[in-house]
Short mmCIF file of C-alpha atoms and ligand atoms in Angstrom, two decimals:
data_model
loop_
_atom_site.label_atom_id
_atom_site.label_comp_id
_atom_site.label_asym_id
_atom_site.label_seq_id
_atom_site.Cartn_x
_atom_site.Cartn_y
_atom_site.Cartn_z
CA MET A 12 -114.98 11.50 140.12
CA CYS A 13 -118.23 12.58 137.96
CA GLY A 14 -121.10 11.09 136.80
CA ILE A 15 -122.55 11.05 133.35
CA VAL A 16 -126.33 10.00 131.67
CA GLY A 17 -127.88 10.63 128.65
CA ILE A 18 -131.14 9.79 127.09
CA VAL A 19 -133.13 9.35 124.30
CA GLY A 20 -136.87 8.70 124.57
CA THR A 21 -140.47 9.03 122.87
CA GLU A 22 -141.90 11.21 125.87
CA PRO A 23 -140.12 14.69 128.37
CA VAL A 24 -136.70 13.04 129.29
CA ASN A 25 -136.30 15.83 132.01
CA GLN A 26 -137.48 13.71 135.26
CA SER A 27 -135.68 10.79 133.95
CA LEU A 28 -132.52 12.74 133.84
CA TYR A 29 -133.29 13.89 137.57
CA ASP A 30 -134.14 10.43 138.69
CA SER A 31 -130.87 9.26 137.58
CA LEU A 32 -128.69 11.93 138.61
CA LEU A 33 -130.20 11.33 142.41
CA VAL A 34 -129.16 7.07 141.42
CA LEU A 35 -125.37 8.89 140.38
CA GLN A 36 -124.78 11.67 143.23
CA HIS A 37 -122.57 9.16 144.88
CA ARG A 38 -120.11 9.75 141.79
CA GLY A 39 -119.94 13.98 142.05
CA GLN A 40 -121.71 16.44 144.56
CA ASP A 41 -120.24 19.60 144.16
CA ALA A 42 -122.68 20.59 141.01
CA ALA A 43 -125.29 18.86 138.68
CA GLY A 44 -125.96 20.37 135.37
CA ILE A 45 -128.82 18.74 132.91
CA VAL A 46 -129.42 19.37 129.34
CA THR A 47 -132.66 18.70 126.66
CA CYS A 48 -132.93 19.12 123.07
CA GLU A 49 -136.56 20.32 121.84
CA GLU A 50 -136.30 19.80 118.25
CA ASP A 51 -133.49 22.37 117.28
CA LYS A 52 -133.17 23.65 120.84
CA LEU A 53 -131.18 23.26 123.97
CA HIS A 54 -132.38 24.33 127.55
CA LEU A 55 -129.96 24.00 130.11
CA ARG A 56 -129.75 24.48 133.76
CA LYS A 57 -126.33 23.79 135.91
CA ASN A 58 -124.95 24.94 139.32
CA ASN A 59 -122.57 24.17 142.33
CA GLY A 60 -124.76 21.84 144.49
CA LEU A 61 -126.67 18.42 144.86
CA ALA A 62 -128.76 17.89 142.20
CA SER A 63 -131.78 18.22 144.64
CA ASP A 64 -130.64 22.04 145.24
CA VAL A 65 -130.00 22.89 142.06
CA PHE A 66 -132.97 21.87 139.98
CA ASN A 67 -136.50 23.76 141.33
CA THR A 68 -139.97 23.05 139.78
CA ASP A 69 -139.88 26.43 137.23
CA HIS A 70 -136.11 24.66 136.18
CA MET A 71 -137.89 21.19 135.47
CA ILE A 72 -140.83 22.63 133.87
CA ARG A 73 -138.67 24.82 131.32
CA LEU A 74 -135.97 21.30 130.68
CA ARG A 75 -138.68 20.39 127.07
CA GLY A 76 -137.71 18.09 124.89
CA ASN A 77 -137.43 14.22 124.84
CA MET A 78 -133.65 13.55 124.47
CA GLY A 79 -130.83 15.27 126.94
CA ILE A 80 -127.89 14.57 128.67
CA GLY A 81 -127.04 15.15 132.74
CA HIS A 82 -124.02 15.30 135.18
CA VAL A 83 -122.88 15.55 138.94
CA ARG A 84 -119.13 16.98 139.29
CA TYR A 85 -116.78 16.40 142.07
CA PRO A 86 -114.33 18.24 140.65
CA THR A 87 -110.32 16.77 139.70
CA ALA A 88 -108.86 19.46 137.51
CA GLY A 89 -109.81 22.85 137.77
CA CYS A 90 -111.90 24.12 140.35
CA SER A 91 -115.18 24.40 142.28
CA SER A 92 -116.28 27.79 139.98
CA SER A 93 -119.91 27.25 138.99
CA ALA A 94 -118.58 27.99 135.43
CA GLU A 95 -117.34 24.82 135.16
CA ALA A 96 -120.32 22.85 135.68
CA GLN A 97 -121.30 20.30 132.91
CA PRO A 98 -122.98 19.92 130.43
CA PHE A 99 -120.60 22.24 128.02
CA TYR A 100 -121.95 23.96 125.34
CA VAL A 101 -120.51 24.63 122.21
CA ASN A 102 -122.29 26.32 119.21
CA SER A 103 -120.14 24.64 116.17
CA PRO A 104 -120.45 22.74 114.03
CA TYR A 105 -123.86 21.83 114.71
CA GLY A 106 -124.34 22.83 118.30
CA ILE A 107 -122.49 20.44 120.83
CA VAL A 108 -123.46 19.83 124.50
CA LEU A 109 -120.86 17.43 126.63
CA ALA A 110 -120.65 16.29 130.03
CA HIS A 111 -117.31 14.12 130.40
CA ASN A 112 -116.28 11.88 133.39
CA GLY A 113 -112.34 11.56 133.43
CA ASN A 114 -108.76 13.75 133.18
CA LEU A 115 -106.69 13.84 130.33
CA THR A 116 -103.24 14.23 130.73
CA ASN A 117 -102.35 16.61 128.17
CA ALA A 118 -105.02 19.16 129.11
CA ASP A 119 -102.24 21.84 128.71
CA ASP A 120 -101.12 20.57 125.84
CA LEU A 121 -104.14 20.40 123.69
CA LYS A 122 -105.44 23.91 125.43
CA GLN A 123 -102.26 25.53 123.57
CA ASP A 124 -102.94 23.66 120.35
CA LEU A 125 -106.72 24.53 119.93
CA PHE A 126 -105.55 28.45 120.65
CA ARG A 127 -103.26 28.34 118.33
CA GLU A 128 -103.86 26.17 115.50
CA ASP A 129 -107.55 25.52 115.85
CA LEU A 130 -108.43 29.11 117.14
CA ARG A 131 -110.44 27.51 119.28
CA HIS A 132 -110.81 29.85 122.90
CA ILE A 133 -110.96 27.75 126.08
CA ASN A 134 -112.81 30.30 128.77
CA THR A 135 -112.57 27.76 132.08
CA GLU A 136 -109.58 25.40 133.41
CA SER A 137 -111.94 22.30 132.99
CA ASP A 138 -110.50 19.55 130.78
CA SER A 139 -113.64 18.90 130.09
CA GLU A 140 -114.15 21.99 128.08
CA ILE A 141 -111.21 20.93 125.77
CA LEU A 142 -112.80 17.60 125.15
CA LEU A 143 -115.56 19.08 123.59
CA ASN A 144 -113.51 21.15 121.86
CA ILE A 145 -111.54 18.69 120.58
CA PHE A 146 -114.41 16.44 119.62
CA ALA A 147 -115.79 19.66 117.54
CA HIS A 148 -113.12 20.37 115.65
CA GLY A 149 -112.83 16.96 114.82
CA LEU A 150 -116.20 17.41 113.42
CA SER A 151 -115.83 20.19 111.84
CA SER A 152 -112.72 19.14 110.14
CA TYR A 153 -114.38 17.80 106.55
CA PRO A 154 -115.90 20.27 104.09
CA PRO A 155 -118.73 22.14 105.68
CA HIS A 156 -121.98 20.16 105.10
CA LEU A 157 -125.28 20.26 106.50
CA THR A 158 -126.66 16.97 107.35
CA LEU A 159 -124.93 15.28 109.82
CA SER A 160 -123.80 11.20 108.97
CA GLU A 161 -122.53 8.30 111.75
CA GLU A 162 -119.54 8.61 109.83
CA ASP A 163 -118.50 11.83 110.71
CA ILE A 164 -119.50 11.46 114.13
CA PHE A 165 -116.90 8.15 113.83
CA ARG A 166 -114.22 9.98 112.21
CA ALA A 167 -114.11 12.66 115.30
CA VAL A 168 -114.10 10.40 118.20
CA GLU A 169 -111.14 8.88 116.34
CA THR A 170 -109.31 12.23 116.53
CA VAL A 171 -110.39 12.49 119.87
CA HIS A 172 -108.43 9.37 120.99
CA GLN A 173 -105.72 10.57 118.28
CA ARG A 174 -105.09 13.80 120.28
CA CYS A 175 -106.47 13.27 123.99
CA GLN A 176 -104.19 11.29 126.57
CA GLY A 177 -105.80 9.68 130.20
CA GLY A 178 -109.20 8.16 130.76
CA TYR A 179 -112.37 9.80 129.56
CA ALA A 180 -115.64 8.34 129.48
CA ALA A 181 -117.81 11.28 127.90
CA VAL A 182 -121.90 12.09 126.74
CA ALA A 183 -122.57 14.14 123.95
CA MET A 184 -125.64 15.36 122.13
CA ILE A 185 -126.09 17.09 118.89
CA PRO A 186 -129.59 19.10 118.58
CA GLY A 187 -131.29 17.73 115.78
CA TYR A 188 -129.28 14.89 115.20
CA GLY A 189 -129.04 12.01 118.42
CA ILE A 190 -126.70 11.53 121.54
CA ILE A 191 -123.13 9.84 121.66
CA ALA A 192 -121.45 8.00 123.83
CA PHE A 193 -117.79 7.08 123.79
CA ARG A 194 -115.11 5.60 126.39
CA ASP A 195 -111.44 5.81 126.21
CA PRO A 196 -109.05 3.43 124.42
CA HIS A 197 -108.46 1.65 128.01
CA GLY A 198 -112.04 2.43 128.86
CA ILE A 199 -110.48 3.51 132.42
CA ARG A 200 -113.75 5.39 133.26
CA PRO A 201 -117.24 3.44 133.19
CA VAL A 202 -120.48 3.91 130.81
CA VAL A 203 -122.85 1.31 129.74
CA PHE A 204 -126.14 1.68 127.94
CA GLY A 205 -129.04 -0.10 128.07
CA GLU A 206 -133.02 0.21 126.43
CA ARG A 207 -136.54 -0.27 127.37
CA ASP A 208 -140.14 -0.98 125.29
CA THR A 209 -142.46 1.41 125.88
CA PRO A 210 -145.59 2.04 123.90
CA ASN A 211 -144.20 4.51 121.72
CA GLY A 212 -141.32 2.59 120.79
CA LYS A 213 -137.71 2.19 122.08
CA GLU A 214 -135.80 4.53 124.58
CA PHE A 215 -132.37 4.49 125.19
CA MET A 216 -129.76 5.42 127.93
CA VAL A 217 -126.30 5.51 128.43
CA ALA A 218 -125.12 6.11 132.09
CA SER A 219 -121.47 6.13 133.97
CA GLU A 220 -123.48 2.83 135.86
CA SER A 221 -126.02 0.29 135.08
CA VAL A 222 -127.58 1.31 138.43
CA ALA A 223 -129.32 4.50 136.85
CA LEU A 224 -130.42 2.21 134.14
CA ASP A 225 -131.84 -0.44 136.99
CA THR A 226 -134.05 2.59 138.71
CA LEU A 227 -135.99 3.95 135.67
CA GLY A 228 -136.42 0.52 134.59
CA PHE A 229 -133.80 0.40 131.74
CA ASN A 230 -132.62 -2.79 130.77
CA LEU A 231 -128.68 -3.29 131.00
CA VAL A 232 -127.27 -4.10 127.60
CA ARG A 233 -123.64 -3.92 127.73
CA ASP A 234 -120.40 -1.45 128.51
CA VAL A 235 -119.81 1.10 125.85
CA ALA A 236 -116.03 -1.08 124.81
CA PRO A 237 -112.96 0.71 125.55
CA GLY A 238 -112.25 3.13 122.51
CA GLU A 239 -115.60 2.81 120.98
CA ALA A 240 -118.51 5.18 119.93
CA VAL A 241 -122.07 4.28 120.40
CA ILE A 242 -125.01 7.26 118.25
CA ILE A 243 -128.22 6.75 119.09
CA THR A 244 -130.25 9.46 117.22
CA GLN A 245 -133.42 11.43 117.79
CA ASN A 246 -135.30 8.74 116.14
CA GLY A 247 -133.83 5.96 118.08
CA GLU A 248 -131.33 4.61 115.41
CA PHE A 249 -128.19 3.09 117.25
CA HIS A 250 -124.93 2.92 115.31
CA ALA A 251 -121.67 1.81 117.56
CA ARG A 252 -118.17 1.38 116.11
CA GLN A 253 -114.65 1.01 117.35
CA CYS A 254 -112.70 4.30 116.83
CA ALA A 255 -109.61 3.40 118.50
CA GLU A 256 -106.24 1.33 117.32
CA ASN A 257 -105.40 -0.70 119.97
CA PRO A 258 -107.99 -0.94 122.52
CA GLN A 259 -107.04 -2.55 126.22
CA ARG A 260 -109.72 -2.79 128.53
CA SER A 261 -108.22 -1.27 131.72
CA PRO A 262 -111.02 -0.17 133.63
CA CYS A 263 -110.11 1.73 137.18
CA ILE A 264 -110.09 -0.63 140.10
CA PHE A 265 -110.60 2.01 142.51
CA GLU A 266 -114.50 2.02 140.86
CA PHE A 267 -114.70 -1.47 142.40
CA VAL A 268 -113.46 -0.43 146.20
CA TYR A 269 -114.75 2.84 147.11
CA PHE A 270 -116.63 4.57 143.76
CA ALA A 271 -119.20 2.34 142.54
CA ARG A 272 -122.09 1.68 144.00
CA PRO A 273 -122.49 -1.90 145.14
CA ASP A 274 -125.91 -2.61 142.71
CA SER A 275 -123.97 -1.91 139.88
CA ILE A 276 -121.92 -4.46 136.88
CA ILE A 277 -119.12 -2.38 135.51
CA ASP A 278 -117.66 -4.51 132.68
CA ASP A 279 -119.55 -7.49 133.33
CA ILE A 280 -118.02 -7.84 137.69
CA PHE A 281 -120.69 -7.32 140.10
CA VAL A 282 -119.28 -4.65 142.38
CA HIS A 283 -121.07 -5.92 145.44
CA LYS A 284 -119.71 -9.41 144.56
CA ALA A 285 -116.39 -7.94 144.06
CA ARG A 286 -116.26 -6.32 147.61
CA GLN A 287 -117.78 -9.61 148.67
CA ARG A 288 -114.55 -11.12 147.97
CA MET A 289 -112.35 -8.71 148.58
CA GLY A 290 -113.50 -9.55 152.28
CA LYS A 291 -112.51 -13.08 151.65
CA LYS A 292 -109.18 -12.52 150.50
CA LEU A 293 -108.83 -9.92 153.69
CA ALA A 294 -109.89 -12.77 155.77
CA ARG A 295 -107.69 -15.23 154.43
CA LYS A 296 -104.62 -12.75 155.02
CA ILE A 297 -105.86 -12.68 158.28
CA GLN A 298 -105.74 -16.60 158.84
CA ARG A 299 -102.14 -16.77 157.24
CA GLN A 300 -100.05 -14.21 158.99
CA TRP A 301 -102.30 -13.54 162.23
CA ALA A 302 -104.08 -16.93 162.99
CA ASN A 303 -103.87 -16.76 167.41
CA HIS A 304 -105.84 -13.25 166.51
CA ASP A 305 -107.85 -12.04 169.37
CA ILE A 306 -110.63 -10.06 167.72
CA ASP A 307 -114.09 -10.00 169.48
CA VAL A 308 -116.11 -8.06 166.64
CA VAL A 309 -115.67 -6.78 163.41
CA ILE A 310 -116.81 -3.24 162.71
CA PRO A 311 -117.79 -1.61 159.51
CA ILE A 312 -117.01 1.85 158.98
CA PRO A 313 -119.59 2.75 157.22
CA ASP A 314 -121.00 3.21 154.14
CA THR A 315 -118.94 1.26 151.65
CA SER A 316 -117.02 -1.07 153.41
CA ARG A 317 -119.72 -3.37 154.80
CA THR A 318 -120.07 -5.48 152.35
CA ALA A 319 -116.08 -6.46 152.73
CA ALA A 320 -116.65 -6.52 156.23
CA LEU A 321 -119.57 -9.15 156.90
CA SER A 322 -117.67 -11.53 154.18
CA LEU A 323 -114.70 -10.91 156.46
CA ALA A 324 -116.74 -11.60 159.67
CA ASN A 325 -118.32 -14.68 157.79
CA LYS A 326 -115.27 -15.71 157.14
CA LEU A 327 -113.45 -15.72 160.31
CA GLY A 328 -116.48 -16.99 161.96
CA LEU A 329 -116.14 -13.57 164.25
CA PRO A 330 -119.61 -11.89 165.22
CA TYR A 331 -119.91 -8.58 163.22
CA THR A 332 -121.99 -5.72 164.21
CA GLU A 333 -122.69 -2.29 163.34
CA GLY A 334 -120.65 0.30 165.50
CA PHE A 335 -120.55 3.73 164.17
CA ILE A 336 -124.13 5.69 162.82
CA LYS A 337 -123.78 7.60 160.04
CA ASN A 338 -125.85 11.08 159.92
CA ARG A 339 -127.06 10.71 156.27
CA TYR A 340 -127.96 14.91 156.04
CA ILE A 341 -123.87 15.74 156.32
CA GLY A 342 -121.54 16.29 153.55
CA ARG A 343 -122.09 19.04 151.48
CA THR A 344 -119.13 19.45 149.13
CA PHE A 345 -118.74 23.11 150.67
CA ILE A 346 -117.65 22.32 153.28
CA MET A 347 -115.52 19.41 152.20
CA PRO A 348 -112.39 20.97 150.39
CA GLY A 349 -109.22 21.84 152.33
CA GLN A 350 -108.37 19.02 155.40
CA THR A 351 -109.73 21.47 158.43
CA ALA A 352 -112.92 21.09 157.28
CA ARG A 353 -112.45 17.35 156.06
CA ARG A 354 -110.70 17.05 159.85
CA LYS A 355 -114.17 17.94 161.05
CA SER A 356 -117.29 16.55 158.95
CA VAL A 357 -115.45 12.76 160.57
CA ARG A 358 -117.23 13.62 163.64
CA ARG A 359 -119.96 15.43 162.52
CA LYS A 360 -120.83 12.23 160.01
CA LEU A 361 -120.38 9.41 162.57
CA ASN A 362 -121.29 8.38 166.00
CA PRO A 363 -120.49 5.69 168.15
CA ILE A 364 -122.29 3.12 169.71
CA ASP A 365 -120.50 2.63 172.84
CA VAL A 366 -121.89 -0.73 173.83
CA GLU A 367 -120.62 -2.50 170.68
CA PHE A 368 -116.95 -1.17 172.16
CA LYS A 369 -116.75 -1.75 175.73
CA GLY A 370 -114.09 -4.00 176.78
CA LYS A 371 -113.41 -5.14 173.47
CA ASN A 372 -111.25 -6.20 170.78
CA VAL A 373 -112.42 -5.02 167.73
CA LEU A 374 -111.10 -5.15 164.24
CA LEU A 375 -112.50 -2.15 162.36
CA VAL A 376 -112.64 -2.17 158.40
CA ASP A 377 -112.53 0.20 155.57
CA ASP A 378 -112.69 0.43 151.87
CA SER A 379 -109.11 2.37 151.41
CA ILE A 380 -107.26 4.46 153.74
CA VAL A 381 -106.12 7.46 151.56
CA ARG A 382 -104.98 10.85 153.73
CA GLY A 383 -105.67 8.67 156.70
CA THR A 384 -108.12 11.40 158.65
CA THR A 385 -110.86 9.36 158.65
CA SER A 386 -108.91 6.40 159.91
CA LYS A 387 -107.13 8.56 162.66
CA GLN A 388 -109.96 10.09 164.20
CA ILE A 389 -112.17 6.40 164.03
CA VAL A 390 -109.96 4.64 166.04
CA GLN A 391 -109.48 7.59 168.47
CA MET A 392 -113.45 7.56 168.87
CA ALA A 393 -113.55 3.57 168.96
CA ARG A 394 -110.91 3.73 172.10
CA GLU A 395 -113.40 6.99 173.78
CA ALA A 396 -115.76 4.70 173.13
CA GLY A 397 -114.34 2.46 175.40
CA ALA A 398 -112.59 -0.20 173.60
CA ASN A 399 -109.67 -2.48 174.34
CA LYS A 400 -107.77 -3.09 171.04
CA VAL A 401 -108.61 -1.27 168.11
CA TYR A 402 -107.26 -3.28 164.95
CA LEU A 403 -107.56 -1.49 161.65
CA ALA A 404 -108.25 -3.37 158.37
CA SER A 405 -108.59 -2.08 154.73
CA ALA A 406 -109.89 -3.64 152.02
CA ALA A 407 -107.59 -1.88 149.54
CA PRO A 408 -103.44 -2.22 149.28
CA PRO A 409 -101.84 1.23 150.43
CA VAL A 410 -102.79 4.02 148.53
CA ARG A 411 -99.13 5.16 147.66
CA TYR A 412 -99.25 7.59 144.36
CA PRO A 413 -102.01 9.89 142.80
CA ASN A 414 -104.80 9.09 140.49
CA VAL A 415 -104.82 10.48 137.02
CA TYR A 416 -107.75 9.62 135.39
CA GLY A 417 -110.33 11.06 137.01
CA ILE A 418 -110.02 10.64 140.42
CA ASP A 419 -109.72 13.17 143.30
CA MET A 420 -106.75 11.76 144.81
CA PRO A 421 -104.55 13.94 146.84
CA ALA A 422 -100.88 15.10 146.12
CA ALA A 423 -98.67 12.03 147.08
CA SER A 424 -97.40 14.09 149.95
CA GLU A 425 -101.24 14.52 151.18
CA LEU A 426 -101.40 10.04 151.00
CA VAL A 427 -100.73 8.73 154.17
CA ALA A 428 -98.84 5.49 152.85
CA SER A 429 -96.68 7.56 150.43
CA GLY A 430 -93.42 6.59 151.42
CA ARG A 431 -94.08 4.49 154.12
CA SER A 432 -94.41 1.39 155.63
CA THR A 433 -97.74 0.08 157.39
CA ALA A 434 -96.57 -0.15 160.70
CA GLU A 435 -95.43 3.55 160.06
CA VAL A 436 -99.28 4.58 159.17
CA CYS A 437 -100.25 2.59 161.77
CA GLU A 438 -98.62 4.51 164.06
CA ILE A 439 -99.69 7.75 162.56
CA ILE A 440 -103.32 6.40 162.35
CA GLY A 441 -102.52 4.74 166.21
CA ALA A 442 -104.23 1.34 165.80
CA ASP A 443 -103.27 -1.40 167.57
CA LYS A 444 -102.54 -3.26 164.43
CA LEU A 445 -102.89 -2.15 160.65
CA ILE A 446 -103.98 -5.25 158.24
CA TYR A 447 -103.98 -3.92 154.58
CA GLN A 448 -105.48 -6.35 151.20
CA ASP A 449 -102.34 -7.21 149.16
CA LEU A 450 -102.80 -6.14 145.52
CA ASP A 451 -102.37 -9.48 143.87
CA ASP A 452 -105.64 -10.28 145.92
CA LEU A 453 -107.53 -7.13 145.37
CA ILE A 454 -106.79 -8.42 141.52
CA GLU A 455 -108.17 -12.07 141.86
CA ALA A 456 -111.06 -10.67 144.37
CA VAL A 457 -112.50 -8.08 141.71
CA GLN A 458 -111.30 -10.22 138.28
CA LYS A 459 -113.29 -13.54 139.26
CA LYS A 460 -111.41 -16.59 137.79
CA GLY A 461 -112.74 -16.95 134.56
CA MET A 462 -113.50 -13.41 133.64
CA VAL A 463 -111.40 -12.83 130.87
CA LYS A 464 -112.71 -9.70 129.83
CA VAL A 465 -110.35 -7.58 131.48
CA ASP A 466 -107.07 -7.08 129.84
CA ARG A 467 -105.26 -5.67 132.78
CA PHE A 468 -106.69 -3.05 135.62
CA ASP A 469 -105.68 0.35 136.23
CA ALA A 470 -104.23 -0.24 140.10
CA SER A 471 -102.32 3.16 139.64
CA VAL A 472 -102.90 4.37 142.85
CA PHE A 473 -101.65 1.10 144.34
CA ASN A 474 -98.65 0.58 142.40
CA GLY A 475 -97.48 4.05 140.75
CA GLU A 476 -98.25 1.87 136.97
CA TYR A 477 -100.15 4.06 134.66
CA VAL A 478 -102.26 2.10 132.46
CA THR A 479 -101.46 5.04 129.22
CA GLY A 480 -98.11 4.23 129.47
CA ASP A 481 -97.64 8.17 128.70
CA VAL A 482 -97.99 9.79 132.76
CA THR A 483 -94.48 11.32 133.26
CA ALA A 484 -92.36 12.54 136.84
CA ASP A 485 -92.74 16.53 135.59
CA TYR A 486 -96.59 15.24 134.88
CA LEU A 487 -96.50 14.33 138.61
CA GLN A 488 -94.77 16.79 140.23
CA GLU A 489 -97.54 19.48 138.52
CA LEU A 490 -100.08 17.36 139.48
CA GLU A 491 -98.62 17.78 143.29
CA SER A 492 -98.54 21.33 143.11
CA CYS A 493 -101.71 22.04 141.87
CA ARG A 494 -103.48 19.27 143.91
CA ASN A 495 -102.81 20.12 147.42
CA ASP A 496 -105.42 21.34 149.50
CA SER A 497 -104.16 24.71 149.92
CA ALA A 498 -104.00 25.21 146.13
CA LYS A 499 -107.06 23.99 145.70
CA ASN A 500 -107.89 26.50 148.34
CA GLU A 501 -106.47 29.64 146.57
CA ARG A 502 -108.16 28.34 142.96
CA ASN A 503 -111.73 28.50 144.71
CA HIS A 504 -111.19 31.56 146.15
CA THR A 505 -110.07 33.91 143.39
CA ARG A 506 -112.66 31.89 141.58
CA ALA A 507 -115.27 32.69 143.80
CA ASP A 508 -114.76 36.30 143.82
CA VAL A 509 -114.72 36.81 140.00
CA ILE A 510 -118.31 34.46 140.26
CA ASP A 511 -119.51 37.67 142.39
CA LEU A 512 -118.30 40.23 140.68
CA HIS A 513 -120.21 38.52 137.87
CA ASN A 514 -123.30 37.62 139.86
CA GLY A 515 -123.31 41.17 140.87
CA ALA A 516 -123.59 39.51 144.40
P1 LIG B 6 -109.10 8.88 154.13
O1 LIG B 6 -108.41 8.44 154.49
O2 LIG B 6 -109.13 10.11 155.63
O3 LIG B 6 -109.48 10.30 153.27
O4 LIG B 6 -110.76 8.96 154.26
C1 LIG B 6 -110.61 7.64 153.36
C2 LIG B 6 -111.90 7.31 153.81
O5 LIG B 6 -112.94 8.26 152.33
C3 LIG B 6 -112.38 6.37 152.52
O6 LIG B 6 -112.65 5.10 153.13
C4 LIG B 6 -113.44 6.38 151.49
O7 LIG B 6 -114.67 5.75 151.94
C5 LIG B 6 -113.06 7.45 151.33
N1 LIG B 6 -112.59 7.79 149.90
C6 LIG B 6 -111.73 7.47 149.24
N2 LIG B 6 -110.98 8.31 148.61
C7 LIG B 6 -112.11 9.23 148.04
C8 LIG B 6 -112.06 10.19 147.35
N3 LIG B 6 -111.39 10.33 146.28
N4 LIG B 6 -112.89 11.14 147.50
C9 LIG B 6 -113.05 10.94 148.56
N5 LIG B 6 -114.08 10.17 149.43
C10 LIG B 6 -112.39 9.06 149.57
#
């Protein structure tokens, strides 16, 4: 998962871009990058690490210009090499930089086509470099001309939609022209735009989540529609056009479950309200199926599940308390890849308050159970803290299928619920009872009744139905072999050596 942002301002945008990356940091902690445009010159700084580590004062001083784009990265395709930090740059035509959130499911074919037919070289494993080159090729497919028009850009985005499959939300910038944001024809990954008035005129911002607009004082205008492209020129002109033939609004439901910040609005849905409704639905399921439960207290597994856990407790008329304290200063992603590091990091991250567990039947609530590593350790921690019975509820249904649209949802073989019943998962996790949200309830919780904007959610991680309709068993098999932890580690180590040699380190 990644976060993207773009600003066309009336003053230097470096600080605003940096601030917005901090607000979007939850979408990716592996790498960060900003590129600004000063007249026809691009200034780029990107590297591995949190935004606060990547940029220092010297970098910020050099990131001059009144428009720019930024990115925070969590790798799904490719590896963790700093060479794959974004934005990416291609010099022809016009000089384009691009930042992307999502995953192209036909990346391998596109890479070959780009090389054989379009004579374009792709130097990384990143599908974002591919997306940039497809867009660039679309812009250069007409007789060369110096003055770029909106028509040229909309046509190039049309070619992106014709050639690329998967989920993608992108922001691009062309020196001396402006910024462009576009979203795949299913609108799987989010992008919004907003504006603010200043004494010197209007400023525009596009971002993965509305919370970035709020923080910087921009008013949310609306989502970029699925298949739509919006252009904001450096002079502050705004243009928008639908560039896909059959757009359908099918946002990723996992954004609402886990990824997005609760204070964001995606496709007109308040993430916070959606999570509250998830808690209520889960409470109703407990009332239906376990009316004579003996739960004493509801305890959230911080942070995301808090909203759902509180509304679940309220609905059941049960006390709600914090039982785990999270160390906020841990979680640098260089310790994350690989299962061993992940296992250790749960205990380093969460510590129980024993008195809240001692002698009680506790219902722990998590937003989702993916590998089951967290849940297993947390259940054990609750027992060690003295709990009598440890029950676990998940605000999302069992995660059984990999995500192919940009979320690092591992190989199916690493998903604890893949091919297993609830009872089997419960046994692995070591809980006394496990309750999952039903998928219909989750969908109803996110798409509140009367909300007609969404045609259908991409809920593929729960039901294996991929909204783009082109995900084959072969593709999933290939994903399985390159996404599992050992394959990822292998890739990262190999790549790290190459980088070291280049850096002379
Ligand atoms: P686990 O079951 O150990 O994989 O951990 C699941 C927890 O990790 C969930 O409760 C979420 O808070 C969080 N989570 C869910 N999906 C992801 C993801 N793709 N990347 C990182 N963390 C995630």
